[in-house]
Amino acid sequence: MRAFSGLAIAVAAMIWIWAAPAARAADCGDLQTQTEMTICAGDAFKKTDAELNKLYRQIQERLTDDADTRRLLVATQRAWVSFRDAECAFRGSAVAGGSAEPMIVSQCNDNLTRLRIEDLKGYLACQEGDLDCPVPAAE
């Protein structure tokens, strides 16, 4: 019985991991070919990545007068990008070498980047006096 419950948890986790990208793929319409789905996933990630970079630059601008914190931001973002890329390569390894791999990796990149965007938006919304927020409030 324990093996079954472990299997059920694993299946539920896999459904959760892949459900969000599948739902977002519907934004691309009723695509018929793997090539179309891969291009769509790549385009979605490019847009999300552009938004991430915009927010990141805004945070850098707010940290202009704080070189130490700015260096920490750069180090954190580099580490996060390394994590994202490694995590998505790992997720794509289930279909490594197959035609779906680039789509799976792009969808993963898009999902994780969206999560990071929410983090960066939170930093940009810091209130004056918020002691656990490293980004100064907007003036």
C-alpha atoms as a PDB file:
ATOM      1  CA  MET A   1       0.000   0.000   0.000  1.00  0.00           C
ATOM      2  CA  ARG A   2       2.875   2.385   0.751  1.00  0.00           C
ATOM      3  CA  ALA A   3       4.247   1.935  -2.766  1.00  0.00           C
ATOM      4  CA  PHE A   4       0.866   2.900  -4.162  1.00  0.00           C
ATOM      5  CA  SER A   5       0.671   6.091  -2.090  1.00  0.00           C
ATOM      6  CA  GLY A   6       4.197   7.029  -3.141  1.00  0.00           C
ATOM      7  CA  LEU A   7       3.260   6.405  -6.757  1.00  0.00           C
ATOM      8  CA  ALA A   8       0.107   8.491  -6.358  1.00  0.00           C
ATOM      9  CA  ILE A   9       2.133  11.372  -4.941  1.00  0.00           C
ATOM     10  CA  ALA A  10       4.642  11.127  -7.790  1.00  0.00           C
ATOM     11  CA  VAL A  11       1.869  11.123 -10.391  1.00  0.00           C
ATOM     12  CA  ALA A  12       0.171  14.105  -8.744  1.00  0.00           C
ATOM     13  CA  ALA A  13       3.476  15.994  -8.700  1.00  0.00           C
ATOM     14  CA  MET A  14       4.080  15.280 -12.383  1.00  0.00           C
ATOM     15  CA  ILE A  15       0.589  16.476 -13.277  1.00  0.00           C
ATOM     16  CA  TRP A  16       1.172  19.679 -11.320  1.00  0.00           C
ATOM     17  CA  ILE A  17       4.585  20.275 -12.929  1.00  0.00           C
ATOM     18  CA  TRP A  18       3.284  19.875 -16.466  1.00  0.00           C
ATOM     19  CA  ALA A  19      -0.247  21.298 -16.087  1.00  0.00           C
ATOM     20  CA  ALA A  20       0.735  24.960 -16.013  1.00  0.00           C
ATOM     21  CA  PRO A  21       2.735  24.854 -19.261  1.00  0.00           C
ATOM     22  CA  ALA A  22       0.010  22.858 -20.951  1.00  0.00           C
ATOM     23  CA  ALA A  23      -2.603  25.392 -19.924  1.00  0.00           C
ATOM     24  CA  ARG A  24      -0.487  28.255 -21.201  1.00  0.00           C
ATOM     25  CA  ALA A  25       0.102  26.405 -24.486  1.00  0.00           C
ATOM     26  CA  ALA A  26      -3.601  26.936 -25.146  1.00  0.00           C
ATOM     27  CA  ASP A  27      -2.762  30.638 -25.515  1.00  0.00           C
ATOM     28  CA  CYS A  28      -1.094  29.684 -28.796  1.00  0.00           C
ATOM     29  CA  GLY A  29      -4.285  28.372 -30.314  1.00  0.00           C
ATOM     30  CA  ASP A  30      -4.913  24.928 -31.683  1.00  0.00           C
ATOM     31  CA  LEU A  31      -1.423  24.024 -32.834  1.00  0.00           C
ATOM     32  CA  GLN A  32      -1.011  20.856 -34.845  1.00  0.00           C
ATOM     33  CA  THR A  33       2.708  20.205 -35.163  1.00  0.00           C
ATOM     34  CA  GLN A  34       5.562  19.859 -32.720  1.00  0.00           C
ATOM     35  CA  THR A  35       7.401  22.598 -34.590  1.00  0.00           C
ATOM     36  CA  GLU A  36       4.511  25.029 -34.082  1.00  0.00           C
ATOM     37  CA  MET A  37       4.274  24.154 -30.389  1.00  0.00           C
ATOM     38  CA  THR A  38       8.025  24.560 -29.934  1.00  0.00           C
ATOM     39  CA  ILE A  39       8.047  27.948 -31.668  1.00  0.00           C
ATOM     40  CA  CYS A  40       5.086  29.086 -29.583  1.00  0.00           C
ATOM     41  CA  ALA A  41       6.744  28.006 -26.325  1.00  0.00           C
ATOM     42  CA  GLY A  42       9.970  29.737 -27.345  1.00  0.00           C
ATOM     43  CA  ASP A  43       8.146  32.960 -28.208  1.00  0.00           C
ATOM     44  CA  ALA A  44       6.295  32.893 -24.873  1.00  0.00           C
ATOM     45  CA  PHE A  45       9.585  32.498 -23.017  1.00  0.00           C
ATOM     46  CA  LYS A  46      11.199  35.352 -24.980  1.00  0.00           C
ATOM     47  CA  LYS A  47       8.385  37.687 -23.897  1.00  0.00           C
ATOM     48  CA  THR A  48       8.603  36.581 -20.282  1.00  0.00           C
ATOM     49  CA  ASP A  49      12.388  36.916 -20.294  1.00  0.00           C
ATOM     50  CA  ALA A  50      12.100  40.449 -21.684  1.00  0.00           C
ATOM     51  CA  GLU A  51       9.758  41.356 -18.811  1.00  0.00           C
ATOM     52  CA  LEU A  52      12.191  39.834 -16.303  1.00  0.00           C
ATOM     53  CA  ASN A  53      15.076  41.857 -17.726  1.00  0.00           C
ATOM     54  CA  LYS A  54      13.035  45.073 -17.579  1.00  0.00           C
ATOM     55  CA  LEU A  55      12.244  44.549 -13.906  1.00  0.00           C
ATOM     56  CA  TYR A  56      15.831  43.565 -13.149  1.00  0.00           C
ATOM     57  CA  ARG A  57      17.091  46.819 -14.709  1.00  0.00           C
ATOM     58  CA  GLN A  58      14.589  48.800 -12.630  1.00  0.00           C
ATOM     59  CA  ILE A  59      15.940  47.215  -9.460  1.00  0.00           C
ATOM     60  CA  GLN A  60      19.509  47.924 -10.543  1.00  0.00           C
ATOM     61  CA  GLU A  61      18.585  51.568 -11.051  1.00  0.00           C
ATOM     62  CA  ARG A  62      17.153  51.794  -7.529  1.00  0.00           C
ATOM     63  CA  LEU A  63      20.396  50.336  -6.192  1.00  0.00           C
ATOM     64  CA  THR A  64      22.657  52.827  -7.987  1.00  0.00           C
ATOM     65  CA  ASP A  65      23.795  54.348  -4.679  1.00  0.00           C
ATOM     66  CA  ASP A  66      24.375  50.988  -2.954  1.00  0.00           C
ATOM     67  CA  ALA A  67      27.215  49.151  -4.692  1.00  0.00           C
ATOM     68  CA  ASP A  68      27.325  46.266  -2.191  1.00  0.00           C
ATOM     69  CA  THR A  69      23.638  45.438  -2.516  1.00  0.00           C
ATOM     70  CA  ARG A  70      23.835  45.850  -6.280  1.00  0.00           C
ATOM     71  CA  ARG A  71      26.667  43.285  -6.389  1.00  0.00           C
ATOM     72  CA  LEU A  72      24.511  40.913  -4.324  1.00  0.00           C
ATOM     73  CA  LEU A  73      21.650  41.409  -6.785  1.00  0.00           C
ATOM     74  CA  VAL A  74      23.920  40.548  -9.717  1.00  0.00           C
ATOM     75  CA  ALA A  75      25.266  37.459  -7.935  1.00  0.00           C
ATOM     76  CA  THR A  76      21.756  36.371  -6.974  1.00  0.00           C
ATOM     77  CA  GLN A  77      20.410  36.791 -10.481  1.00  0.00           C
ATOM     78  CA  ARG A  78      23.316  34.891 -12.011  1.00  0.00           C
ATOM     79  CA  ALA A  79      22.785  32.063  -9.531  1.00  0.00           C
ATOM     80  CA  TRP A  80      19.049  32.065 -10.241  1.00  0.00           C
ATOM     81  CA  VAL A  81      19.629  31.889 -14.020  1.00  0.00           C
ATOM     82  CA  SER A  82      22.034  28.987 -13.481  1.00  0.00           C
ATOM     83  CA  PHE A  83      19.421  27.241 -11.343  1.00  0.00           C
ATOM     84  CA  ARG A  84      16.657  27.864 -13.890  1.00  0.00           C
ATOM     85  CA  ASP A  85      18.736  26.573 -16.766  1.00  0.00           C
ATOM     86  CA  ALA A  86      19.835  23.466 -14.845  1.00  0.00           C
ATOM     87  CA  GLU A  87      16.323  22.745 -13.575  1.00  0.00           C
ATOM     88  CA  CYS A  88      14.847  23.053 -17.055  1.00  0.00           C
ATOM     89  CA  ALA A  89      17.550  20.870 -18.578  1.00  0.00           C
ATOM     90  CA  PHE A  90      16.708  18.305 -15.910  1.00  0.00           C
ATOM     91  CA  ARG A  91      12.985  18.505 -16.672  1.00  0.00           C
ATOM     92  CA  GLY A  92      13.677  18.200 -20.386  1.00  0.00           C
ATOM     93  CA  SER A  93      15.845  15.143 -19.825  1.00  0.00           C
ATOM     94  CA  ALA A  94      12.725  12.973 -19.737  1.00  0.00           C
ATOM     95  CA  VAL A  95      12.460  13.531 -23.498  1.00  0.00           C
ATOM     96  CA  ALA A  96      16.151  14.211 -24.198  1.00  0.00           C
ATOM     97  CA  GLY A  97      16.963  14.132 -27.880  1.00  0.00           C
ATOM     98  CA  GLY A  98      13.303  14.052 -28.855  1.00  0.00           C
ATOM     99  CA  SER A  99      11.408  16.654 -30.801  1.00  0.00           C
ATOM    100  CA  ALA A 100       9.488  17.744 -27.675  1.00  0.00           C
ATOM    101  CA  GLU A 101      12.612  18.544 -25.637  1.00  0.00           C
ATOM    102  CA  PRO A 102      13.003  22.177 -26.800  1.00  0.00           C
ATOM    103  CA  MET A 103       9.320  22.839 -26.106  1.00  0.00           C
ATOM    104  CA  ILE A 104       9.508  21.305 -22.625  1.00  0.00           C
ATOM    105  CA  VAL A 105      12.626  23.318 -21.796  1.00  0.00           C
ATOM    106  CA  SER A 106      11.078  26.558 -23.097  1.00  0.00           C
ATOM    107  CA  GLN A 107       7.892  25.962 -21.117  1.00  0.00           C
ATOM    108  CA  CYS A 108       9.929  25.304 -17.990  1.00  0.00           C
ATOM    109  CA  ASN A 109      12.006  28.435 -18.585  1.00  0.00           C
ATOM    110  CA  ASP A 110       8.815  30.424 -19.025  1.00  0.00           C
ATOM    111  CA  ASN A 111       7.238  29.029 -15.834  1.00  0.00           C
ATOM    112  CA  LEU A 112      10.262  29.594 -13.630  1.00  0.00           C
ATOM    113  CA  THR A 113      10.844  33.049 -15.106  1.00  0.00           C
ATOM    114  CA  ARG A 114       7.256  33.997 -14.311  1.00  0.00           C
ATOM    115  CA  LEU A 115       7.863  33.008 -10.706  1.00  0.00           C
ATOM    116  CA  ARG A 116      11.032  35.103 -10.594  1.00  0.00           C
ATOM    117  CA  ILE A 117       9.126  38.043 -12.079  1.00  0.00           C
ATOM    118  CA  GLU A 118       6.784  37.924  -9.095  1.00  0.00           C
ATOM    119  CA  ASP A 119       9.813  38.057  -6.767  1.00  0.00           C
ATOM    120  CA  LEU A 120      11.233  41.076  -8.583  1.00  0.00           C
ATOM    121  CA  LYS A 121       7.863  42.832  -8.596  1.00  0.00           C
ATOM    122  CA  GLY A 122       7.762  42.300  -4.841  1.00  0.00           C
ATOM    123  CA  TYR A 123      11.145  43.992  -4.474  1.00  0.00           C
ATOM    124  CA  LEU A 124       9.928  46.926  -6.532  1.00  0.00           C
ATOM    125  CA  ALA A 125       6.880  47.286  -4.269  1.00  0.00           C
ATOM    126  CA  CYS A 126       8.843  47.573  -1.035  1.00  0.00           C
ATOM    127  CA  GLN A 127       7.511  50.092   1.425  1.00  0.00           C
ATOM    128  CA  GLU A 128       9.684  52.533   3.317  1.00  0.00           C
ATOM    129  CA  GLY A 129      10.833  50.875   6.527  1.00  0.00           C
ATOM    130  CA  ASP A 130      10.417  47.295   5.264  1.00  0.00           C
ATOM    131  CA  LEU A 131      13.463  45.746   6.934  1.00  0.00           C
ATOM    132  CA  ASP A 132      13.511  42.520   4.920  1.00  0.00           C
ATOM    133  CA  CYS A 133      13.430  44.199   1.539  1.00  0.00           C
ATOM    134  CA  PRO A 134      16.805  45.118   0.024  1.00  0.00           C
ATOM    135  CA  VAL A 135      15.401  47.497  -2.591  1.00  0.00           C
ATOM    136  CA  PRO A 136      14.649  51.074  -1.588  1.00  0.00           C
ATOM    137  CA  ALA A 137      11.086  52.289  -2.029  1.00  0.00           C
ATOM    138  CA  ALA A 138      10.354  54.338  -5.129  1.00  0.00           C
ATOM    139  CA  GLU A 139      10.543  58.055  -4.671  1.00  0.00           C
END
